[in-house]
PDB file of C-alpha atoms in Angstrom:
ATOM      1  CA  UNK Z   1      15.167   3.164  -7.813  1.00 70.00           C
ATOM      2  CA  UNK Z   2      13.125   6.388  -8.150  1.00 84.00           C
ATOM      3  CA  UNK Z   3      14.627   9.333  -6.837  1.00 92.00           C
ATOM      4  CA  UNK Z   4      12.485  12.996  -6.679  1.00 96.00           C
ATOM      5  CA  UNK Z   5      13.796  15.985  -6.703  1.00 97.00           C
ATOM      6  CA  UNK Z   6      11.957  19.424  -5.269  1.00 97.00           C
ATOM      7  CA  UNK Z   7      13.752  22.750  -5.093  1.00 96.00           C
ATOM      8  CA  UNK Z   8      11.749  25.140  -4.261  1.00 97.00           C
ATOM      9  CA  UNK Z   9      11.457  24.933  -0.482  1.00 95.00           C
ATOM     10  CA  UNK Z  10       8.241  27.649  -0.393  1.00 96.00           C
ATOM     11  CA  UNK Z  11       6.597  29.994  -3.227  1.00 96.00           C
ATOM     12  CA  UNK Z  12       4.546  33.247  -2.676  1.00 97.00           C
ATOM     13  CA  UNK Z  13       1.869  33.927  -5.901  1.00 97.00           C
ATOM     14  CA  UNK Z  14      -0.221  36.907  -6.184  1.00 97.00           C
ATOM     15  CA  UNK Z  15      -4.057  35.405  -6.166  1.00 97.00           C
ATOM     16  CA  UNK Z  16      -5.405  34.626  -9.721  1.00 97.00           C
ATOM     17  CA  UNK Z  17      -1.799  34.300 -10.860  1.00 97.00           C
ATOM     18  CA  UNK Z  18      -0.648  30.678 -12.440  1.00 97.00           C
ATOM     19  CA  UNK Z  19       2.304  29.048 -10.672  1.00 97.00           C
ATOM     20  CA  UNK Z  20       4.622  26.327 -11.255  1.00 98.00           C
ATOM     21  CA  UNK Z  21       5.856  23.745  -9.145  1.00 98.00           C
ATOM     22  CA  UNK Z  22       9.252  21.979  -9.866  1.00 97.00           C
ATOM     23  CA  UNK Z  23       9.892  18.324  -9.683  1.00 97.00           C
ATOM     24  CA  UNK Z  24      12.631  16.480 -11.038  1.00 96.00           C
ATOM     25  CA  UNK Z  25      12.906  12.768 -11.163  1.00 94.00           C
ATOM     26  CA  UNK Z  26      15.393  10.380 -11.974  1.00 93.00           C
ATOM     27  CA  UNK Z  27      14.954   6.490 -12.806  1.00 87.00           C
ATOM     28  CA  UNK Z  28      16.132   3.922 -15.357  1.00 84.00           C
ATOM     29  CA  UNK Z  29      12.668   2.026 -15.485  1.00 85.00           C
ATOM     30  CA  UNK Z  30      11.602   2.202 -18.754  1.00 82.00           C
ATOM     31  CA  UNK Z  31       8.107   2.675 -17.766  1.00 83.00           C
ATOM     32  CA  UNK Z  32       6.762   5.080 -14.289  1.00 88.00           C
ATOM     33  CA  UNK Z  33       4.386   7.248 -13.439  1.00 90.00           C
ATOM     34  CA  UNK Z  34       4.233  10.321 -11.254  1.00 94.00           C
ATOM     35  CA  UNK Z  35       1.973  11.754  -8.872  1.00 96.00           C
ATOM     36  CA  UNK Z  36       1.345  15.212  -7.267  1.00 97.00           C
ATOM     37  CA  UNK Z  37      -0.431  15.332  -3.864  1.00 98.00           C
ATOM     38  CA  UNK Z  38      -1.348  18.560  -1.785  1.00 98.00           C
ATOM     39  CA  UNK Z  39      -1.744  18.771   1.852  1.00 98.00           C
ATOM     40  CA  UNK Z  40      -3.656  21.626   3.222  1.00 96.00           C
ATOM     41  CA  UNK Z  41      -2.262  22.535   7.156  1.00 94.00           C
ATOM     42  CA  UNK Z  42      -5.202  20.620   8.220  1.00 91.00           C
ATOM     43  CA  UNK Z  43      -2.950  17.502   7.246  1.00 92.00           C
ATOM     44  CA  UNK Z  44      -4.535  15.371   4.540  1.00 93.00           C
ATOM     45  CA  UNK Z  45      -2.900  14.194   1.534  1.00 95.00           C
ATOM     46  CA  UNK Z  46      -5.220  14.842  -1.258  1.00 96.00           C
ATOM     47  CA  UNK Z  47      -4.280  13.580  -4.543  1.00 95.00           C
ATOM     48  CA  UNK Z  48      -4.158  15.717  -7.581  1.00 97.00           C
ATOM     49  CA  UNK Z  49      -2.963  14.532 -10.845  1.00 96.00           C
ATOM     50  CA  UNK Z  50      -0.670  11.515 -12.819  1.00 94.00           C
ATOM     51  CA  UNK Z  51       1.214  11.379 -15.787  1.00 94.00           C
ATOM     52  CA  UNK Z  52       2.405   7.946 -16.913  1.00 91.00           C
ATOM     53  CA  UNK Z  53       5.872   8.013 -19.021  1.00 90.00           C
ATOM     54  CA  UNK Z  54       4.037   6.437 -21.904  1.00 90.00           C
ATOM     55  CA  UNK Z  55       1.162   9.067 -22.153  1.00 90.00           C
ATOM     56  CA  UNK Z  56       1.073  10.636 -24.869  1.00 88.00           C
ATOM     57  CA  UNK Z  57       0.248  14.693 -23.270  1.00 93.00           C
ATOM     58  CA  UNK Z  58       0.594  15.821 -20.758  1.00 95.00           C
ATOM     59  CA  UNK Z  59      -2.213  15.280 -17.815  1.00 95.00           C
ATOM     60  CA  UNK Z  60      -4.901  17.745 -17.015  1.00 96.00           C
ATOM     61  CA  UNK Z  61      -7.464  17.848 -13.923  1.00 96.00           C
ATOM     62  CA  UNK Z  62      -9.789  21.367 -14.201  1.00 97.00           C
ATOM     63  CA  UNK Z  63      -6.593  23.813 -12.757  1.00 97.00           C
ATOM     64  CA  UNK Z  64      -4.240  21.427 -12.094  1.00 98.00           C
ATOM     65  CA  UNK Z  65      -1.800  20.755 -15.350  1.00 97.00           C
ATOM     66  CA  UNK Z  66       1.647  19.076 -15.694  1.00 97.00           C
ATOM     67  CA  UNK Z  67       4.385  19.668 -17.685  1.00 95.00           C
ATOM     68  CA  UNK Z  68       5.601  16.409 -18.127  1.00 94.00           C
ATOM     69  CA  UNK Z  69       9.499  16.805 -20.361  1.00 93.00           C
ATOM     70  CA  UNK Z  70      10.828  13.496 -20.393  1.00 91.00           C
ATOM     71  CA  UNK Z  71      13.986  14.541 -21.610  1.00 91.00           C
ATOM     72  CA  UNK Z  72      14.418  16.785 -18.789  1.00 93.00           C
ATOM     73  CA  UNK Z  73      12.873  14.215 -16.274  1.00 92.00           C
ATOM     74  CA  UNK Z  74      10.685  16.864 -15.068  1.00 94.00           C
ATOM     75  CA  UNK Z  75       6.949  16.978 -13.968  1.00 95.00           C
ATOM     76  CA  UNK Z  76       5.982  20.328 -13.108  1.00 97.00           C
ATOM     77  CA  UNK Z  77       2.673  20.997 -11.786  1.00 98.00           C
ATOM     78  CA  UNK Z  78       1.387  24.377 -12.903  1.00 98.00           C
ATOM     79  CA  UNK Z  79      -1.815  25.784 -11.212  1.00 98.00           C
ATOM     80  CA  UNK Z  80      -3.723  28.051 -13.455  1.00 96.00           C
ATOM     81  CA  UNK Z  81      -5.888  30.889 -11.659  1.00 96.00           C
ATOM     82  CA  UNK Z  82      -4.633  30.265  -8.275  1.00 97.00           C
ATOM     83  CA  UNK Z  83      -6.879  30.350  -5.009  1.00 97.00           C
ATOM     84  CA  UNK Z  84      -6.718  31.324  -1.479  1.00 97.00           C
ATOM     85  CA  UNK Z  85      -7.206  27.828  -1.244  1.00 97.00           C
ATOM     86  CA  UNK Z  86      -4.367  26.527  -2.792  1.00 98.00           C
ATOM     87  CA  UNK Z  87      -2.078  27.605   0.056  1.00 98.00           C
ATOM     88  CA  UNK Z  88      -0.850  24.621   0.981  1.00 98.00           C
ATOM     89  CA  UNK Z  89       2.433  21.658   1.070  1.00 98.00           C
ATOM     90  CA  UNK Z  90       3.012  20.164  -2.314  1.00 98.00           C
ATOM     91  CA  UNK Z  91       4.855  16.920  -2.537  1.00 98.00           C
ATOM     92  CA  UNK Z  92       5.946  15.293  -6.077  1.00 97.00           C
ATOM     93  CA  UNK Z  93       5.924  11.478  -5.826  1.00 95.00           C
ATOM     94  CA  UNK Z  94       6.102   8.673  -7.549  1.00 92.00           C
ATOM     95  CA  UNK Z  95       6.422   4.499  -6.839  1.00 89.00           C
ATOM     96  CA  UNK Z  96       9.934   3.371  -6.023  1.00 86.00           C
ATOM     97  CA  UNK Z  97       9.984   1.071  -8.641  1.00 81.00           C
ATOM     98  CA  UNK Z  98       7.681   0.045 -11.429  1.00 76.00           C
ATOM     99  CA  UNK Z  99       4.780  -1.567 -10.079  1.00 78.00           C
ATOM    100  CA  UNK Z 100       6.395  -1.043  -6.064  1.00 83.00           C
ATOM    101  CA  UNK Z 101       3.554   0.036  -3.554  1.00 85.00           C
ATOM    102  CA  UNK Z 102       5.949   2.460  -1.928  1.00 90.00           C
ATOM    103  CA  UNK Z 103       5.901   5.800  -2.802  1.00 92.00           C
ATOM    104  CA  UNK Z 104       9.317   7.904  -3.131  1.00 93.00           C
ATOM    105  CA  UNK Z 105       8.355  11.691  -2.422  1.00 96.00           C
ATOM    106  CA  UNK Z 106      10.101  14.950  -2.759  1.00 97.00           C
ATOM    107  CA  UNK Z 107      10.598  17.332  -0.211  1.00 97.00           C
ATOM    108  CA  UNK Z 108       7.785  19.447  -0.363  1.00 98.00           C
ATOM    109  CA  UNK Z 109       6.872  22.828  -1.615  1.00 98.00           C
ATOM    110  CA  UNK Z 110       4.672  25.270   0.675  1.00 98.00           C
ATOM    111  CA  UNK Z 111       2.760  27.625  -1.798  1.00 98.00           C
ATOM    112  CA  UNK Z 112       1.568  30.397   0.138  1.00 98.00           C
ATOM    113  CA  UNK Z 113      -1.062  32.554  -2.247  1.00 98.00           C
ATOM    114  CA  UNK Z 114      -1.612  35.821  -1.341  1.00 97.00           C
ATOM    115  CA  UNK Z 115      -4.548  38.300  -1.651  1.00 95.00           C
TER     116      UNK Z 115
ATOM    117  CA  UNK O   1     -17.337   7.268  -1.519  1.00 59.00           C
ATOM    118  CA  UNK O   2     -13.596   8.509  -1.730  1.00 64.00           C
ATOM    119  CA  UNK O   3     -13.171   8.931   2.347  1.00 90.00           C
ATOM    120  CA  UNK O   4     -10.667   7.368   4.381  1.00 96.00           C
ATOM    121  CA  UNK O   5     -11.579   7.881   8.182  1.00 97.00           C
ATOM    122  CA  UNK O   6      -9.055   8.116  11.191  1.00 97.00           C
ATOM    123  CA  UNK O   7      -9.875   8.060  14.966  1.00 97.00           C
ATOM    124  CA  UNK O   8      -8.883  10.188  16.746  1.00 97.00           C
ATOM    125  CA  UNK O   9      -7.882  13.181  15.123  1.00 96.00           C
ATOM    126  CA  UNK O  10      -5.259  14.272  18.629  1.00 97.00           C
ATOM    127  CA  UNK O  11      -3.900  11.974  20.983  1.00 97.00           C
ATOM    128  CA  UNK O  12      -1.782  12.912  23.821  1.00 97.00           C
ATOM    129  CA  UNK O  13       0.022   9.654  25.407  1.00 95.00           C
ATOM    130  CA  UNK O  14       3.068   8.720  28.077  1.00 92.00           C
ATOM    131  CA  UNK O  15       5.820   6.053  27.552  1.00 92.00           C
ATOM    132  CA  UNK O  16       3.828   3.592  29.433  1.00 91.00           C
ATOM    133  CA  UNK O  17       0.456   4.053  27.939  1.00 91.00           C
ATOM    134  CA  UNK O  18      -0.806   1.202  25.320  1.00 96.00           C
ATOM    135  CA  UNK O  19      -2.917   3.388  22.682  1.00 97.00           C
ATOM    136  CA  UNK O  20      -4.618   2.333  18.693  1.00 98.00           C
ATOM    137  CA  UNK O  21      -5.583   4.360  16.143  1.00 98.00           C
ATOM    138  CA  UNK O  22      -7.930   2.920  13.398  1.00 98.00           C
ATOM    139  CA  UNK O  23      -8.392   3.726   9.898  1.00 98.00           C
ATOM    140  CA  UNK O  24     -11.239   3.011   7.515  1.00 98.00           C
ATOM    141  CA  UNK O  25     -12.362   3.013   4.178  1.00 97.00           C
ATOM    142  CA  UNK O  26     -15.246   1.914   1.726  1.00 92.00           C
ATOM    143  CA  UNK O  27     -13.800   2.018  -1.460  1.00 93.00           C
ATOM    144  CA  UNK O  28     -13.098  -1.674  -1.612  1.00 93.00           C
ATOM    145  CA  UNK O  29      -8.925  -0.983  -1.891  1.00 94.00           C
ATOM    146  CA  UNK O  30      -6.855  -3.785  -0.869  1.00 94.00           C
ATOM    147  CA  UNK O  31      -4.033  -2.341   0.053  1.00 95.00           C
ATOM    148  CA  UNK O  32      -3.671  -0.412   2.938  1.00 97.00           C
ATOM    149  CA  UNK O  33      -1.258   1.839   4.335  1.00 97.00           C
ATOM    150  CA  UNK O  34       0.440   3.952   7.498  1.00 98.00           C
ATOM    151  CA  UNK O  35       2.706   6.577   7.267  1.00 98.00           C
ATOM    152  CA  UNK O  36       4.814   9.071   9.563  1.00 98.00           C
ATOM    153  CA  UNK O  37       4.877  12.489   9.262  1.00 98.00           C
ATOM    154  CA  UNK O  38       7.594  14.995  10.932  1.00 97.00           C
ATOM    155  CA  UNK O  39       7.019  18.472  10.906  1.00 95.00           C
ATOM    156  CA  UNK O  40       7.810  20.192   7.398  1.00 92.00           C
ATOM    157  CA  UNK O  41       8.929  16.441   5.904  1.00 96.00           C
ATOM    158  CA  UNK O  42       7.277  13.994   3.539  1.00 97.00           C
ATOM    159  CA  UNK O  43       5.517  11.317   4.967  1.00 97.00           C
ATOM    160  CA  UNK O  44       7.338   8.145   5.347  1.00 96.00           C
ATOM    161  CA  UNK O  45       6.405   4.812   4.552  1.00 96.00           C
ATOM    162  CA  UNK O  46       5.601   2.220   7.809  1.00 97.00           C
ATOM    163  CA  UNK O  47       3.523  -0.679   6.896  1.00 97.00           C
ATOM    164  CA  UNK O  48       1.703  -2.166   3.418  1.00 96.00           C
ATOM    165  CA  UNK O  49      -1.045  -4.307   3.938  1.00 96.00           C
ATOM    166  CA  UNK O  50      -2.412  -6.257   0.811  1.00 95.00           C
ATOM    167  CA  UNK O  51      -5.344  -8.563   0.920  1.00 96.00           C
ATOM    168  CA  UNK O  52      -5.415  -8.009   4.689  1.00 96.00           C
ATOM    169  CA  UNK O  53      -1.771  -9.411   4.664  1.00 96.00           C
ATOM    170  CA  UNK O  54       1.321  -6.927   6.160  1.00 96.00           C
ATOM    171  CA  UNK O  55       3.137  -6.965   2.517  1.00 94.00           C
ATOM    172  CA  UNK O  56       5.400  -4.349   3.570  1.00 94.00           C
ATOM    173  CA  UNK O  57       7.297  -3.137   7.055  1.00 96.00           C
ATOM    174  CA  UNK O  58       9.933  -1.185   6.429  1.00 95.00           C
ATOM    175  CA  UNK O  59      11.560  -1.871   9.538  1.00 94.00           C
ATOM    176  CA  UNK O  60       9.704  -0.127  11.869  1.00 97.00           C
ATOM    177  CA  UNK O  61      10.280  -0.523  15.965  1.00 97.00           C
ATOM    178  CA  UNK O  62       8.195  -3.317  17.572  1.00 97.00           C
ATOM    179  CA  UNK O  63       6.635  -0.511  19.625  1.00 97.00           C
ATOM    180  CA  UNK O  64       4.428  -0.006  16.691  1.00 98.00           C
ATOM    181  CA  UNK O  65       2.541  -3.319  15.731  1.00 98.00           C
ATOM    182  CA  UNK O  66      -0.373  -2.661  12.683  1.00 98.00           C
ATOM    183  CA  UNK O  67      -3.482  -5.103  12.524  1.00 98.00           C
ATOM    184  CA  UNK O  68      -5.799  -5.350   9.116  1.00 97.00           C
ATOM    185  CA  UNK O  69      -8.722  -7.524  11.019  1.00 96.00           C
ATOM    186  CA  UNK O  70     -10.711  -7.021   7.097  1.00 95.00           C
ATOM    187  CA  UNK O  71     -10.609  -5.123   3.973  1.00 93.00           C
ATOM    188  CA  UNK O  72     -12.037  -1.794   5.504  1.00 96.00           C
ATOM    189  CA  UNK O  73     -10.441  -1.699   8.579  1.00 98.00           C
ATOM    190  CA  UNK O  74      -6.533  -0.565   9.869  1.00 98.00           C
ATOM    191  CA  UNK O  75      -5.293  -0.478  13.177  1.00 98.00           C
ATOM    192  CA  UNK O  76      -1.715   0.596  14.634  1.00 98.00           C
ATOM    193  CA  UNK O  77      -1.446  -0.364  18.113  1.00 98.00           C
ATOM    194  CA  UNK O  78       1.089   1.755  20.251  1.00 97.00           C
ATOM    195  CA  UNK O  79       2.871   0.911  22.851  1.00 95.00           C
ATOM    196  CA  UNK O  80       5.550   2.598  25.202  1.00 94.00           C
ATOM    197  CA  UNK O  81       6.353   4.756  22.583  1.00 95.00           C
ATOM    198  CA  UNK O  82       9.342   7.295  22.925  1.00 96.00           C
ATOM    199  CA  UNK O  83       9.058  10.904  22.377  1.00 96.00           C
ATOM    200  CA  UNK O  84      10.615  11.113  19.249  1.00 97.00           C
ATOM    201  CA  UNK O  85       7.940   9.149  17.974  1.00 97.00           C
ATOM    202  CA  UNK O  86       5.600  12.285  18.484  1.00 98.00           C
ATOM    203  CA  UNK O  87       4.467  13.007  14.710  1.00 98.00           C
ATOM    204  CA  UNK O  88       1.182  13.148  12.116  1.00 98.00           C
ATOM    205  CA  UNK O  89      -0.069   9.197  11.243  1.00 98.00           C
ATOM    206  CA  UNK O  90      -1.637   8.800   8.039  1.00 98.00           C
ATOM    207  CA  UNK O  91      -3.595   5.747   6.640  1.00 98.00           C
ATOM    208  CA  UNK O  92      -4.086   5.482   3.240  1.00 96.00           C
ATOM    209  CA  UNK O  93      -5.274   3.471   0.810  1.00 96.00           C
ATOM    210  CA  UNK O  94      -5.177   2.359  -2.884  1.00 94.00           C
ATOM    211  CA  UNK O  95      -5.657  -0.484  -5.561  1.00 90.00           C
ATOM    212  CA  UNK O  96      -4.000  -3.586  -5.211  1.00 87.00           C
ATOM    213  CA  UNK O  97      -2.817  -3.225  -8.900  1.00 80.00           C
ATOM    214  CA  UNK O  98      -2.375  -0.631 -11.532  1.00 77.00           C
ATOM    215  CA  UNK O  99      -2.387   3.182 -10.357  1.00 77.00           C
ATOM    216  CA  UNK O 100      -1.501   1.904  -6.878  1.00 76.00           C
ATOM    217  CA  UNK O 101       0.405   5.187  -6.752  1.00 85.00           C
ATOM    218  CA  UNK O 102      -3.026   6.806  -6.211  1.00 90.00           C
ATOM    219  CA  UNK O 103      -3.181   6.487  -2.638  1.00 94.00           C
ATOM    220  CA  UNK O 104      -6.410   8.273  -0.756  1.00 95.00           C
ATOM    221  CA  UNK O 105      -5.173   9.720   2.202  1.00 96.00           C
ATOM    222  CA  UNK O 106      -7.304  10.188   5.734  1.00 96.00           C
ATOM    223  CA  UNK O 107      -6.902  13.528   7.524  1.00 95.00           C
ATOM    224  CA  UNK O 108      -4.564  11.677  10.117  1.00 97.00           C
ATOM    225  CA  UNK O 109      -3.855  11.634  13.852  1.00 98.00           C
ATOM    226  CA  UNK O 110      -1.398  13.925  15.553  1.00 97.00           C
ATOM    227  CA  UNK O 111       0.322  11.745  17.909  1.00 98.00           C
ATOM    228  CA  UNK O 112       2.305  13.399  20.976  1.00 97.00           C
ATOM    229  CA  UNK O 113       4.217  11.397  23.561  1.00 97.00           C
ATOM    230  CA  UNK O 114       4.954  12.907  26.888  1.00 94.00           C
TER     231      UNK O 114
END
């Protein structure tokens, strides 16, 4: 079974500064995917980006990027030109098993960005 | 359409009150979700529906029962609920198959039990 991994319990970034977000994983399926989410304070889960373990690079949504080592068995999310807006929880996730409909998450990072 | 509604947004309830909360969505998922929230923790899973069938109840008190009358609709019906059952409920939904993992999320409803 999946198992996620998030150390940082909360990050402070200078606005307009990139920041990464660590996530560690660990599984024996030989194929999984993983899956960022944010939640702003107002509560929502709003999801972000995937990587699949067969894709060949790494995923991309406009700012949002991952740095997807499968050696490592990490999935970093990096932010490029962070906002005010991006203040918010982060939680890593990804399906308990292949093909499972529930989701294993991390425990959260809370970016704070700062003007 | 990518929005998953949730009514209501704050509910304040005692033990002996019976209470819902309803989710929908018009993005033709079948599968369906609710999920806990504590404070400063990552949701956790409560029910699965797929095809308007509970799929998945990971062994949640009988206080909470969840209802899927179609595709677009998801109810969780409460009943004398404790106060450690106070928390943020999010419905959610996906695919049936493939990227289920991309769930869409509704802005929840923060539950408090006096």
């Amino acid at each position: 079974a999946q198992k996620i991994t998030q150390t940082q319990p909360g990050m402070f970034v200078q606005e307009k500064e990139a920041v990464t977000l660590d996530c560690t994983y660990d599984t024996s399926d030989p194929s999984y995917g993983l899956f960022w989410y944010k939640q702003p304070s107002s509560g929502e889960m709003i999801f972000l980006i995937y990587q699949g373990s067969y894709d060949q690079q790494n995923a991309t949504e406009g700012r949002y990027s991952l740095n997807f080592q499968k050696a490592r068995k990490s999935a970093n999310l990096v932010i490029s030109a962070s906002q005010l807006g991006d203040s918010a929880m982060y939680f890593c996730a990804a399906p308990r098993f292949q093909g499972a409909q529930k989701l294993v998450f991390g425990q959260g990072t809370r970016l704070t960005i700062n003007p | 359409d990518t929005e998953v509604t949730q009514t209501p947004k704050h509910l304040v309830m005692g033990m002996t009150n019976k209470k819902s909360l309803k989710c929908e969505q018009h993005m033709g998922h079948r599968a369906m979700y609710w999920y806990k929230q504590k404070a400063k923790k990552p949701p956790e899973l409560m029910f699965v529906y797929s095809y308007e069938k509970l799929s998945i109840n990971e062994s949640v008190p009988s206080r909470f029962s969840p209802e899927c009358p179609n595709s677009s609709l998801l109810n969780l019906h409460l009943h004398a609920l404790q106060p450690e059952d106070s928390a943020l409920y999010l419905c959610a939904s996906s695919q049936v198959r493939g990227l289920i993992g991309e769930q869409y999320f509704g802005p929840g409803t923060r539950l408090t039990v006096t």
